[in-house]
Coordinates of C-alpha atoms and ligand atoms in Angstrom, one line a residue:
M1 CA -65.3 -314.0 -11.2
T2 CA -61.6 -314.2 -10.1
E3 CA -60.1 -310.8 -9.7
F4 CA -56.4 -309.7 -10.6
V5 CA -54.3 -306.5 -9.5
D6 CA -51.0 -306.2 -9.7
V7 CA -50.5 -305.7 -5.8
V8 CA -52.6 -306.8 -2.9
I9 CA -51.6 -304.8 0.3
V10 CA -53.2 -306.9 3.5
G11 CA -53.9 -304.6 6.3
A12 CA -55.0 -301.0 6.5
G13 CA -53.3 -300.1 9.1
I14 CA -49.9 -297.8 9.4
S15 CA -48.0 -300.5 7.2
G16 CA -51.0 -300.8 4.7
I17 CA -51.3 -296.9 4.0
S18 CA -47.8 -296.1 3.7
A19 CA -47.7 -299.1 1.2
A20 CA -50.1 -297.7 -0.7
W21 CA -48.8 -294.1 -0.6
H22 CA -45.2 -295.4 -2.2
L23 CA -46.9 -297.3 -4.6
Q24 CA -49.4 -294.5 -5.4
D25 CA -46.2 -292.3 -5.4
R26 CA -43.3 -294.3 -7.0
S27 CA -44.9 -297.2 -9.1
P28 CA -48.3 -295.0 -10.2
D29 CA -48.9 -297.9 -13.1
K30 CA -49.5 -300.7 -10.8
S31 CA -53.1 -301.0 -10.0
Y32 CA -53.7 -301.9 -6.1
L33 CA -56.5 -303.1 -3.5
I34 CA -55.6 -302.9 0.4
L35 CA -57.3 -306.0 2.1
E36 CA -58.7 -305.3 5.6
R37 CA -60.7 -307.8 7.8
R38 CA -62.3 -305.3 10.0
E39 CA -64.5 -302.5 9.7
N40 CA -62.4 -299.5 9.5
L41 CA -58.9 -298.7 8.9
G42 CA -56.1 -298.1 11.2
G43 CA -55.5 -301.6 12.8
T44 CA -53.7 -301.3 16.3
W45 CA -55.2 -297.8 16.7
D46 CA -58.6 -298.8 15.9
L47 CA -58.7 -302.0 18.2
F48 CA -57.5 -300.8 21.1
K49 CA -60.2 -298.8 23.0
Y50 CA -58.8 -299.0 27.0
P51 CA -58.7 -295.6 28.7
G52 CA -56.0 -293.8 27.9
I53 CA -54.9 -295.6 24.5
R54 CA -51.7 -293.6 23.2
S55 CA -48.3 -294.1 21.9
D56 CA -45.0 -294.1 23.5
S57 CA -43.4 -293.2 20.3
D58 CA -43.3 -289.2 19.1
M59 CA -45.8 -287.9 16.4
Y60 CA -42.9 -287.0 14.3
T61 CA -41.5 -290.3 13.9
L62 CA -44.8 -292.1 14.5
G63 CA -46.1 -290.0 11.4
F64 CA -45.4 -290.3 7.5
R65 CA -42.9 -289.0 5.8
F66 CA -45.1 -287.7 3.7
K67 CA -47.9 -286.0 6.1
P68 CA -46.7 -283.6 8.2
W69 CA -47.4 -283.9 12.3
S70 CA -47.6 -279.9 12.9
S71 CA -48.3 -279.8 16.6
E72 CA -46.5 -279.5 19.2
Q73 CA -48.4 -282.4 21.1
A74 CA -45.5 -285.2 20.6
I75 CA -47.1 -288.2 22.3
V76 CA -51.1 -288.1 21.7
D77 CA -54.0 -290.4 22.0
G78 CA -55.2 -293.2 20.2
P79 CA -58.0 -291.4 18.7
S80 CA -55.9 -288.7 17.1
I81 CA -53.3 -291.1 15.8
L82 CA -56.3 -292.9 13.9
N83 CA -57.7 -289.3 13.2
Y84 CA -54.2 -288.6 11.4
L85 CA -54.3 -292.3 9.8
K86 CA -57.9 -291.6 8.2
E87 CA -57.0 -288.1 7.4
A88 CA -53.6 -289.6 5.3
A89 CA -55.7 -292.5 3.7
A90 CA -58.5 -289.6 2.5
E91 CA -56.4 -286.9 1.6
N92 CA -54.3 -288.9 -1.1
G93 CA -57.3 -291.5 -2.0
I94 CA -55.7 -294.6 -0.4
D95 CA -58.8 -295.1 0.9
K96 CA -60.5 -295.6 -2.2
H97 CA -58.7 -299.0 -2.5
M98 CA -59.9 -300.6 0.8
R99 CA -62.3 -303.2 1.1
F100 CA -63.3 -303.7 4.5
G101 CA -64.6 -306.9 6.3
H102 CA -62.2 -308.9 3.6
T103 CA -59.9 -311.7 5.9
V104 CA -57.3 -313.2 3.8
R105 CA -57.2 -317.1 4.9
T106 CA -54.8 -318.6 2.4
A107 CA -52.1 -317.2 0.4
N108 CA -51.0 -319.9 -2.0
W109 CA -48.0 -318.4 -4.8
S110 CA -48.3 -320.5 -7.7
D111 CA -45.5 -321.3 -10.0
V112 CA -47.2 -322.1 -12.9
D113 CA -49.4 -318.8 -12.8
N114 CA -46.2 -316.9 -11.2
Q115 CA -49.0 -315.0 -8.9
W116 CA -50.5 -315.2 -5.8
E117 CA -54.1 -316.6 -5.0
L118 CA -55.5 -315.4 -2.4
T119 CA -58.5 -317.3 -0.5
V120 CA -60.5 -314.2 0.9
D121 CA -63.5 -314.5 3.4
R122 CA -66.1 -311.7 2.7
G123 CA -68.8 -311.8 5.4
G124 CA -69.0 -315.7 5.2
E125 CA -68.5 -316.1 1.7
S126 CA -65.0 -317.0 -0.1
V127 CA -63.8 -315.1 -2.9
Q128 CA -60.3 -315.5 -4.7
I129 CA -58.3 -312.8 -5.7
N130 CA -55.1 -312.9 -7.2
C131 CA -52.0 -310.9 -7.7
G132 CA -48.9 -310.5 -9.1
F133 CA -47.0 -309.4 -5.6
L134 CA -48.2 -309.1 -1.8
I135 CA -47.3 -306.7 0.4
A136 CA -48.3 -308.3 4.0
C137 CA -49.4 -305.3 6.6
S138 CA -51.1 -307.6 8.7
G139 CA -49.1 -306.5 11.9
Y140 CA -47.4 -308.7 14.5
Y141 CA -50.3 -309.9 17.1
N142 CA -53.2 -311.7 17.1
Y143 CA -56.4 -309.7 16.6
D144 CA -58.8 -312.3 18.0
Q145 CA -57.1 -313.1 21.3
G146 CA -54.9 -311.0 23.5
Y147 CA -52.5 -313.1 25.9
S148 CA -54.1 -314.3 29.4
P149 CA -52.1 -316.6 31.4
E150 CA -54.7 -319.0 33.2
F151 CA -55.1 -317.8 37.1
A152 CA -56.0 -320.1 39.2
G153 CA -59.3 -319.3 40.9
S154 CA -60.3 -316.7 37.8
Q155 CA -63.9 -318.6 38.5
D156 CA -64.6 -317.6 42.0
F157 CA -63.5 -313.4 41.4
E158 CA -67.1 -312.0 41.8
G159 CA -65.8 -308.6 40.2
T160 CA -64.9 -308.2 36.3
I161 CA -61.8 -309.5 34.5
V162 CA -60.9 -307.5 31.4
H163 CA -57.9 -308.0 28.7
P164 CA -57.4 -304.3 27.4
Q165 CA -57.3 -306.0 24.1
H166 CA -61.0 -306.3 24.6
W167 CA -62.2 -303.3 26.6
P168 CA -65.6 -303.1 26.9
E169 CA -66.9 -299.6 26.3
D170 CA -69.4 -299.3 28.7
L171 CA -67.1 -300.9 31.6
D172 CA -67.4 -298.6 34.3
H173 CA -64.7 -298.0 36.9
Q174 CA -66.0 -295.0 38.4
G175 CA -64.9 -295.0 42.0
K176 CA -63.6 -298.8 41.8
K177 CA -60.8 -300.6 43.3
V178 CA -58.8 -301.9 40.2
V179 CA -55.7 -304.2 40.1
V180 CA -53.6 -304.1 36.7
I181 CA -51.9 -307.1 36.2
G182 CA -48.5 -306.5 33.9
S183 CA -45.6 -303.7 33.8
G184 CA -45.3 -302.9 30.0
A185 CA -46.6 -299.9 28.0
T186 CA -50.3 -300.6 28.5
A187 CA -50.0 -300.9 32.1
V188 CA -48.1 -298.3 32.4
T189 CA -50.4 -296.0 30.4
L190 CA -53.8 -297.7 32.3
I191 CA -52.8 -296.5 35.5
P192 CA -52.7 -292.6 35.1
A193 CA -55.9 -292.8 32.9
L194 CA -58.1 -295.1 35.3
I195 CA -57.2 -292.7 37.7
D196 CA -57.9 -289.7 36.0
S197 CA -61.2 -290.7 35.2
G198 CA -62.5 -291.6 38.1
A199 CA -61.2 -294.8 39.7
A200 CA -61.0 -295.0 43.3
H201 CA -57.7 -296.8 43.3
V202 CA -55.3 -298.8 40.8
T203 CA -52.5 -301.2 41.9
M204 CA -49.9 -302.2 39.3
L205 CA -49.5 -306.1 40.3
Q206 CA -46.3 -306.9 38.6
R207 CA -44.1 -310.3 38.7
S208 CA -41.1 -307.9 37.8
P209 CA -40.1 -304.4 37.0
T210 CA -39.9 -302.5 34.1
Y211 CA -37.8 -299.1 32.9
I212 CA -40.0 -296.1 33.0
A213 CA -38.5 -293.1 31.4
P214 CA -40.5 -289.9 32.2
Q215 CA -40.6 -287.7 29.2
P216 CA -42.3 -284.3 28.2
D217 CA -45.9 -284.8 26.2
K218 CA -45.0 -281.8 24.6
D219 CA -41.9 -281.0 22.4
A220 CA -41.0 -277.4 22.8
F221 CA -38.6 -277.4 20.2
A222 CA -41.2 -278.5 17.5
A223 CA -43.3 -275.4 18.5
R224 CA -40.0 -273.6 17.5
M225 CA -39.6 -274.8 14.2
N226 CA -43.6 -274.8 13.5
R227 CA -43.2 -270.8 14.4
M228 CA -39.7 -270.1 12.2
L229 CA -40.5 -272.6 9.3
P230 CA -43.3 -273.1 6.5
T231 CA -44.7 -276.5 7.5
N232 CA -42.9 -279.3 5.7
A233 CA -39.7 -277.6 6.6
A234 CA -40.4 -277.8 10.1
Y235 CA -41.8 -281.3 10.3
T236 CA -38.5 -282.5 8.4
V237 CA -36.1 -281.1 10.9
T238 CA -38.6 -281.9 14.2
R239 CA -38.6 -285.5 12.5
W240 CA -34.5 -285.6 12.0
K241 CA -34.2 -284.3 15.6
A242 CA -36.7 -287.1 16.8
I243 CA -34.8 -289.7 15.3
A244 CA -31.5 -288.4 16.1
R245 CA -32.7 -288.5 19.7
S246 CA -33.8 -291.7 20.2
T247 CA -31.2 -293.0 18.4
F248 CA -28.6 -291.3 20.6
Y249 CA -31.0 -292.5 23.9
Y250 CA -30.7 -295.9 22.1
Q251 CA -27.2 -296.5 21.6
L252 CA -26.4 -294.9 25.2
A253 CA -28.2 -297.4 27.4
R254 CA -27.1 -300.4 25.2
R255 CA -23.3 -299.0 25.6
F256 CA -23.5 -298.1 28.9
P257 CA -26.2 -299.6 30.6
N258 CA -25.2 -298.9 34.1
F259 CA -24.8 -295.2 33.8
F260 CA -28.5 -295.3 32.1
R261 CA -30.1 -297.8 34.9
K262 CA -28.7 -295.1 37.5
Q263 CA -30.2 -292.3 35.2
L264 CA -33.3 -293.7 35.0
R265 CA -33.5 -294.6 38.6
T266 CA -32.3 -291.1 39.5
F267 CA -35.5 -289.8 37.3
A268 CA -37.8 -292.4 39.4
E269 CA -36.3 -291.3 42.9
R270 CA -37.0 -287.5 42.3
R271 CA -40.8 -288.2 41.7
L272 CA -41.7 -291.0 44.1
P273 CA -42.5 -290.1 47.6
E274 CA -39.8 -291.1 50.1
G275 CA -39.1 -294.4 51.5
F276 CA -40.7 -295.3 48.1
D277 CA -38.7 -298.9 47.3
I278 CA -37.5 -298.0 43.8
D279 CA -35.1 -300.9 43.7
K280 CA -37.8 -303.4 44.3
H281 CA -40.5 -301.9 41.8
F282 CA -38.5 -299.9 39.4
N283 CA -35.5 -301.6 38.5
P284 CA -35.3 -304.4 36.6
S285 CA -32.3 -307.2 36.5
Y286 CA -32.0 -307.0 32.9
K287 CA -30.3 -304.3 30.9
P288 CA -32.0 -301.4 29.4
W289 CA -33.5 -302.3 26.2
D290 CA -33.2 -305.8 26.7
Q291 CA -37.2 -305.0 26.7
R292 CA -38.9 -302.3 25.3
L293 CA -38.9 -299.2 27.6
C294 CA -41.9 -297.4 28.9
V295 CA -42.6 -294.0 28.6
A296 CA -44.2 -292.0 31.4
P297 CA -45.6 -288.8 29.9
N298 CA -44.9 -285.8 32.1
G299 CA -43.9 -288.4 34.6
D300 CA -47.7 -289.4 35.1
L301 CA -47.3 -293.0 36.6
F302 CA -44.8 -291.9 39.5
R303 CA -47.6 -288.4 39.9
A304 CA -50.2 -291.1 40.5
I305 CA -48.0 -292.7 42.8
R306 CA -47.0 -289.8 44.6
K307 CA -50.8 -289.1 45.2
G308 CA -51.4 -292.0 47.2
K309 CA -54.0 -293.0 44.2
A310 CA -51.7 -296.0 42.4
D311 CA -49.5 -298.3 44.1
V312 CA -47.0 -300.8 42.6
V313 CA -46.6 -304.4 44.2
T314 CA -43.8 -306.7 42.9
D315 CA -44.8 -310.2 43.9
T316 CA -46.3 -312.9 42.0
I317 CA -49.7 -314.5 42.2
E318 CA -50.9 -317.7 44.2
R319 CA -54.6 -317.5 42.8
F320 CA -57.6 -315.4 42.7
T321 CA -59.9 -315.0 45.3
K322 CA -63.6 -314.2 45.4
T323 CA -63.1 -310.3 46.1
G324 CA -59.1 -309.9 44.7
I325 CA -55.9 -311.6 44.3
K326 CA -53.8 -313.6 46.7
L327 CA -50.2 -313.3 46.8
T328 CA -47.5 -315.5 47.3
S329 CA -46.2 -313.3 49.9
G330 CA -49.7 -314.1 51.6
Q331 CA -50.6 -310.3 51.0
E332 CA -54.2 -310.1 49.5
L333 CA -55.2 -307.4 47.2
D334 CA -58.9 -306.1 46.6
A335 CA -60.5 -305.3 43.7
D336 CA -63.4 -304.1 42.0
I337 CA -62.1 -305.2 38.3
I338 CA -58.7 -307.2 37.3
V339 CA -57.2 -306.0 34.4
T340 CA -54.9 -309.0 32.9
A341 CA -52.1 -306.6 30.9
T342 CA -50.5 -309.3 30.1
G343 CA -50.0 -308.6 26.7
L344 CA -50.2 -309.9 23.0
N345 CA -50.1 -313.1 21.0
M346 CA -47.5 -312.3 18.4
Q347 CA -48.6 -313.9 15.2
L348 CA -47.8 -313.1 11.5
F349 CA -49.7 -312.6 8.2
G350 CA -52.6 -312.3 10.5
G351 CA -52.8 -316.0 10.7
A352 CA -53.3 -316.6 7.3
E353 CA -52.0 -320.0 5.8
I354 CA -48.8 -319.5 3.4
Q355 CA -48.8 -322.2 0.8
R356 CA -46.8 -322.5 -2.5
N357 CA -48.3 -324.6 -5.1
G358 CA -51.0 -325.7 -3.0
E359 CA -48.4 -326.9 0.1
A360 CA -48.1 -325.4 3.4
M361 CA -44.7 -323.2 3.9
P362 CA -43.5 -323.7 7.1
L363 CA -42.2 -320.1 8.1
T364 CA -39.6 -321.5 10.4
D365 CA -37.4 -322.9 7.3
M366 CA -37.2 -319.4 5.6
M367 CA -34.8 -316.9 6.3
A368 CA -35.5 -313.1 6.2
F369 CA -34.1 -310.6 3.9
K370 CA -33.5 -307.3 4.9
G371 CA -36.5 -308.2 7.6
M372 CA -38.7 -307.7 4.6
M373 CA -38.8 -310.4 2.2
L374 CA -38.6 -314.5 2.9
T375 CA -36.8 -317.1 1.4
G376 CA -38.7 -319.4 -0.5
L377 CA -41.5 -317.1 -0.8
P378 CA -41.7 -315.1 -4.6
N379 CA -43.0 -311.8 -5.0
M380 CA -43.7 -311.0 -1.5
A381 CA -42.7 -308.5 1.1
F382 CA -43.9 -307.9 4.8
T383 CA -43.7 -304.8 7.2
V384 CA -42.8 -305.2 11.1
G385 CA -41.2 -302.2 12.5
Y386 CA -38.8 -301.4 15.4
T387 CA -38.8 -302.5 18.4
N388 CA -36.8 -299.8 19.9
A389 CA -38.0 -296.9 17.4
S390 CA -41.2 -295.6 15.7
W391 CA -42.6 -298.6 13.4
T392 CA -43.0 -296.1 10.9
L393 CA -39.7 -295.2 10.2
K394 CA -39.5 -299.0 8.9
A395 CA -42.6 -299.3 7.2
D396 CA -41.5 -296.4 5.2
L397 CA -38.4 -297.7 4.3
V398 CA -40.2 -301.1 3.4
S399 CA -42.4 -299.4 1.0
E400 CA -39.7 -297.6 -0.6
F401 CA -37.8 -300.7 -1.4
V402 CA -40.9 -302.9 -2.6
C403 CA -41.5 -299.9 -5.4
R404 CA -37.8 -300.1 -6.4
V405 CA -38.1 -303.4 -6.8
L406 CA -41.2 -303.5 -8.8
N407 CA -39.7 -300.7 -10.6
Y408 CA -36.3 -302.6 -11.5
M409 CA -38.3 -305.7 -12.6
D410 CA -40.8 -303.7 -14.9
D411 CA -37.3 -301.8 -16.3
N412 CA -35.7 -305.2 -16.8
G413 CA -38.3 -307.8 -17.9
F414 CA -38.6 -309.7 -14.9
D415 CA -41.5 -311.1 -13.0
R416 CA -40.5 -312.8 -10.3
V417 CA -38.1 -312.3 -7.7
E418 CA -37.3 -314.4 -4.8
P419 CA -34.6 -314.1 -2.1
Q420 CA -32.4 -317.2 -2.0
H421 CA -31.6 -318.9 1.3
P422 CA -27.6 -318.6 1.8
G423 CA -27.6 -322.2 3.2
D424 CA -24.6 -322.8 5.6
A425 CA -22.7 -319.8 4.7
V426 CA -24.8 -318.0 7.3
E427 CA -25.6 -318.8 10.5
E428 CA -29.2 -318.8 12.2
R429 CA -30.0 -316.1 14.2
P430 CA -33.4 -315.3 15.9
I431 CA -35.0 -312.9 13.9
M432 CA -35.8 -310.4 16.4
D433 CA -32.9 -309.5 19.0
F434 CA -35.4 -308.6 21.8
S435 CA -36.4 -310.6 24.9
P436 CA -40.4 -309.6 25.7
G437 CA -42.8 -312.6 27.1
Y438 CA -44.5 -312.2 23.1
V439 CA -41.3 -312.4 21.1
L440 CA -39.8 -315.1 23.4
R441 CA -43.3 -317.6 23.1
A442 CA -43.2 -317.5 19.2
L443 CA -39.8 -317.6 18.5
D444 CA -40.4 -321.2 17.4
Q445 CA -42.9 -320.1 14.7
L446 CA -41.1 -317.5 13.5
P447 CA -38.9 -317.1 10.5
K448 CA -34.9 -317.1 11.1
G449 CA -32.3 -313.9 10.6
G450 CA -29.1 -314.5 10.0
H451 CA -25.4 -313.4 11.5
V452 CA -24.8 -311.0 8.8
T453 CA -26.7 -308.4 6.2
P454 CA -28.8 -308.7 4.4
W455 CA -29.9 -311.3 6.8
R456 CA -29.1 -309.8 10.0
L457 CA -31.8 -307.2 11.5
K458 CA -30.1 -304.4 13.2
Q459 CA -33.0 -302.3 14.3
N460 CA -31.4 -299.1 13.7
Y461 CA -32.8 -296.7 11.2
L462 CA -29.8 -294.7 10.2
L463 CA -28.1 -298.1 9.0
D464 CA -31.4 -299.3 7.8
L465 CA -31.1 -295.8 5.7
Q466 CA -28.0 -297.7 4.0
L467 CA -29.0 -301.0 3.8
I468 CA -32.6 -300.6 2.5
R469 CA -33.3 -296.8 0.7
R470 CA -29.8 -296.7 -0.8
G471 CA -28.7 -300.7 -1.0
K472 CA -28.9 -301.9 -4.6
V473 CA -32.0 -303.7 -5.5
D474 CA -30.4 -306.3 -7.3
D475 CA -29.0 -307.4 -4.6
E476 CA -27.1 -310.9 -4.6
A477 CA -29.5 -312.4 -2.3
L478 CA -32.5 -311.8 -4.6
L479 CA -33.2 -314.0 -7.6
F480 CA -35.1 -312.2 -10.7
T481 CA -36.4 -313.9 -13.2
K482 CA -38.8 -314.2 -16.4
H483 CA -41.8 -316.2 -16.1
R484 CA -45.2 -316.4 -18.1
A485 CA -46.7 -313.3 -17.4
P486 CA -50.1 -313.6 -15.1
V487 CA -53.2 -313.9 -17.2
A488 CA -55.5 -310.7 -16.6
A489 CA -59.0 -311.9 -15.6
S490 CA -61.3 -308.9 -15.0
I491 CA -61.5 -306.7 -11.9
Ligands
FAD1 C1 -50.9 -300.8 22.5 C2 -50.1 -300.8 21.5 C3 -49.1 -299.4 21.6 C4 -48.1 -299.4 20.9 N1 -47.5 -298.3 20.7 C5 -46.4 -298.1 19.7 C6 -46.1 -297.1 19.8 O1 -45.9 -296.3 20.8 N2 -45.1 -296.5 18.8 C7 -44.8 -297.8 17.8 O2 -43.9 -297.5 16.9 N3 -45.5 -298.6 18.2 C8 -46.4 -299.2 18.4 N4 -47.1 -300.2 18.6 C9 -46.6 -301.2 17.7 C10 -48.0 -300.8 16.9 O3 -48.8 -302.1 16.4 C11 -47.8 -299.8 15.3 O4 -47.7 -298.8 15.8 C12 -48.2 -300.0 14.0 O5 -49.9 -299.7 14.4 C13 -48.4 -301.4 13.5 O6 -49.2 -301.2 12.0 P1 -49.4 -302.3 10.8 O7 -50.1 -301.4 9.8 O8 -48.0 -302.5 10.4 O9 -50.3 -303.2 11.6 P2 -51.8 -303.2 12.6 O10 -51.5 -301.5 13.4 O11 -51.8 -304.4 13.5 O12 -52.3 -303.2 11.4 C14 -52.3 -304.8 10.6 C15 -54.0 -304.6 9.6 O13 -54.2 -306.1 9.2 C16 -55.4 -306.7 9.5 N5 -55.2 -307.7 9.1 C17 -54.7 -308.7 9.8 N6 -54.8 -309.9 9.4 C18 -55.3 -310.1 8.7 C19 -56.1 -311.0 7.5 N7 -55.6 -312.0 7.4 N8 -57.0 -310.0 6.4 C20 -57.2 -309.0 6.6 N9 -56.9 -307.9 7.0 C21 -55.8 -308.3 7.9 C22 -55.8 -306.1 10.7 O14 -57.2 -306.1 10.8 C23 -55.1 -304.3 10.9 O15 -56.3 -303.6 10.4 C24 -47.8 -300.5 19.5 C25 -48.9 -301.3 19.5 C26 -49.9 -302.0 20.9 C27 -50.6 -302.8 20.6

């Protein structure tokens, strides 16, 4: 028998837990389910198992507004984040609404029945679950396959090749020589962690450099606030300090890129051994924050290089050989293990096909309203967090707005809300004003943004507070209508 719930949330990661908490708090009459394809909650923080997995973000902003992070340890490892998410779900009874092992394959909006019809794979069996409103909290990348370009000769390599997204838990790197291909957050995290846990030597092999900022992993301000104030007050103050700090540094980087670049260069110079070629290995050609800036907690990567346990090679790969990698310059790198930290495959809605009245809806024809609802798709919202600040800040804003929309519809007798495409009045822009490889590779499959609000995504929490938290619900771009109420089957 087909089930019906008021709201289905797809995904039990940070965004799904945020959506559920806000629904319970602000729209408590709504019934809801969280459908999760994995057997555990946590999403990203449950999936990635490579050594040292951690966030770049501080926990005062990666944490939820409703659950204080009361430690002075600001940057923490993946298992601690997962534990925090499990606590958040359990303390609020959200875990009881989760259905694990449920993969949403298609989501079809029916105009006749005014509802979403989800075809869900449950351990090989196909079931249908219908809902009045759909919140896609399914992350931004393909869970099945990380991005791994073809490397010539990879079949000749006699050691182990591993992608960080698929790290074998039994992989032994004790005493081994490791080459990590890549220079993003994953490579920057992995290298010191591999060394600390017994690798003989690690080489970071990059085609081009990335900006890396050393940052303390503890927050002395948080420790002081925790001593002086009750937990909630201390968290609020520390959270706002963290928001102000990251906004300030981001704005500084964008407005004064040369100054910021020089600062980062100086930080690196102070920590690296004399004679190290900083301009070749740590001074990118693009401006700070054109791509994500990576954090090295307490300068751990620089320390590993200074100790001679790690080095950086900036070159291109000609081919893999039996014993390692041959570079275009002619240099050869010996390796027992090659880690392809080459990134993610971007994917929206966890690969589910989105339909309206049984017809597939191409995402590229759609425009995103406030970066969270799509033209052509009624009663639907999705969460994609910030690229320059903690994901959770945006997730909480989206969740709040969805509750305001649901409550507004109930109060005014509407049962459908649909963003209206502004047509030629608004110039199309890429949905993300950000240029790392995984975004560039996916841009031609993503919905569009526009040149003005509410279609323009500003990647700025303070502006979004105005636009999303305080922005009116009955926006001109949203069409609210009344249709037949969906027929509720049993649950
Ligand atoms: C290595 C790494 C480090 C990161 N570091 C940071 C950081 O420092 N700061 C930061 O803000 N962000 C960071 N991020 C981004 C990170 O993804 C977010 O922090 C956040 O975890 C995203 O939460 P989410 O719930 O939106 O998505 P996810 O964590 O990706 O969770 C999505 C969930 O949806 C489920 N799902 C997907 N498709 C379907 C489907 N069709 N049916 C059912 N279930 C489905 C998935 O199984 C998953 O559990 C990092 C990401 C990675 C990969």
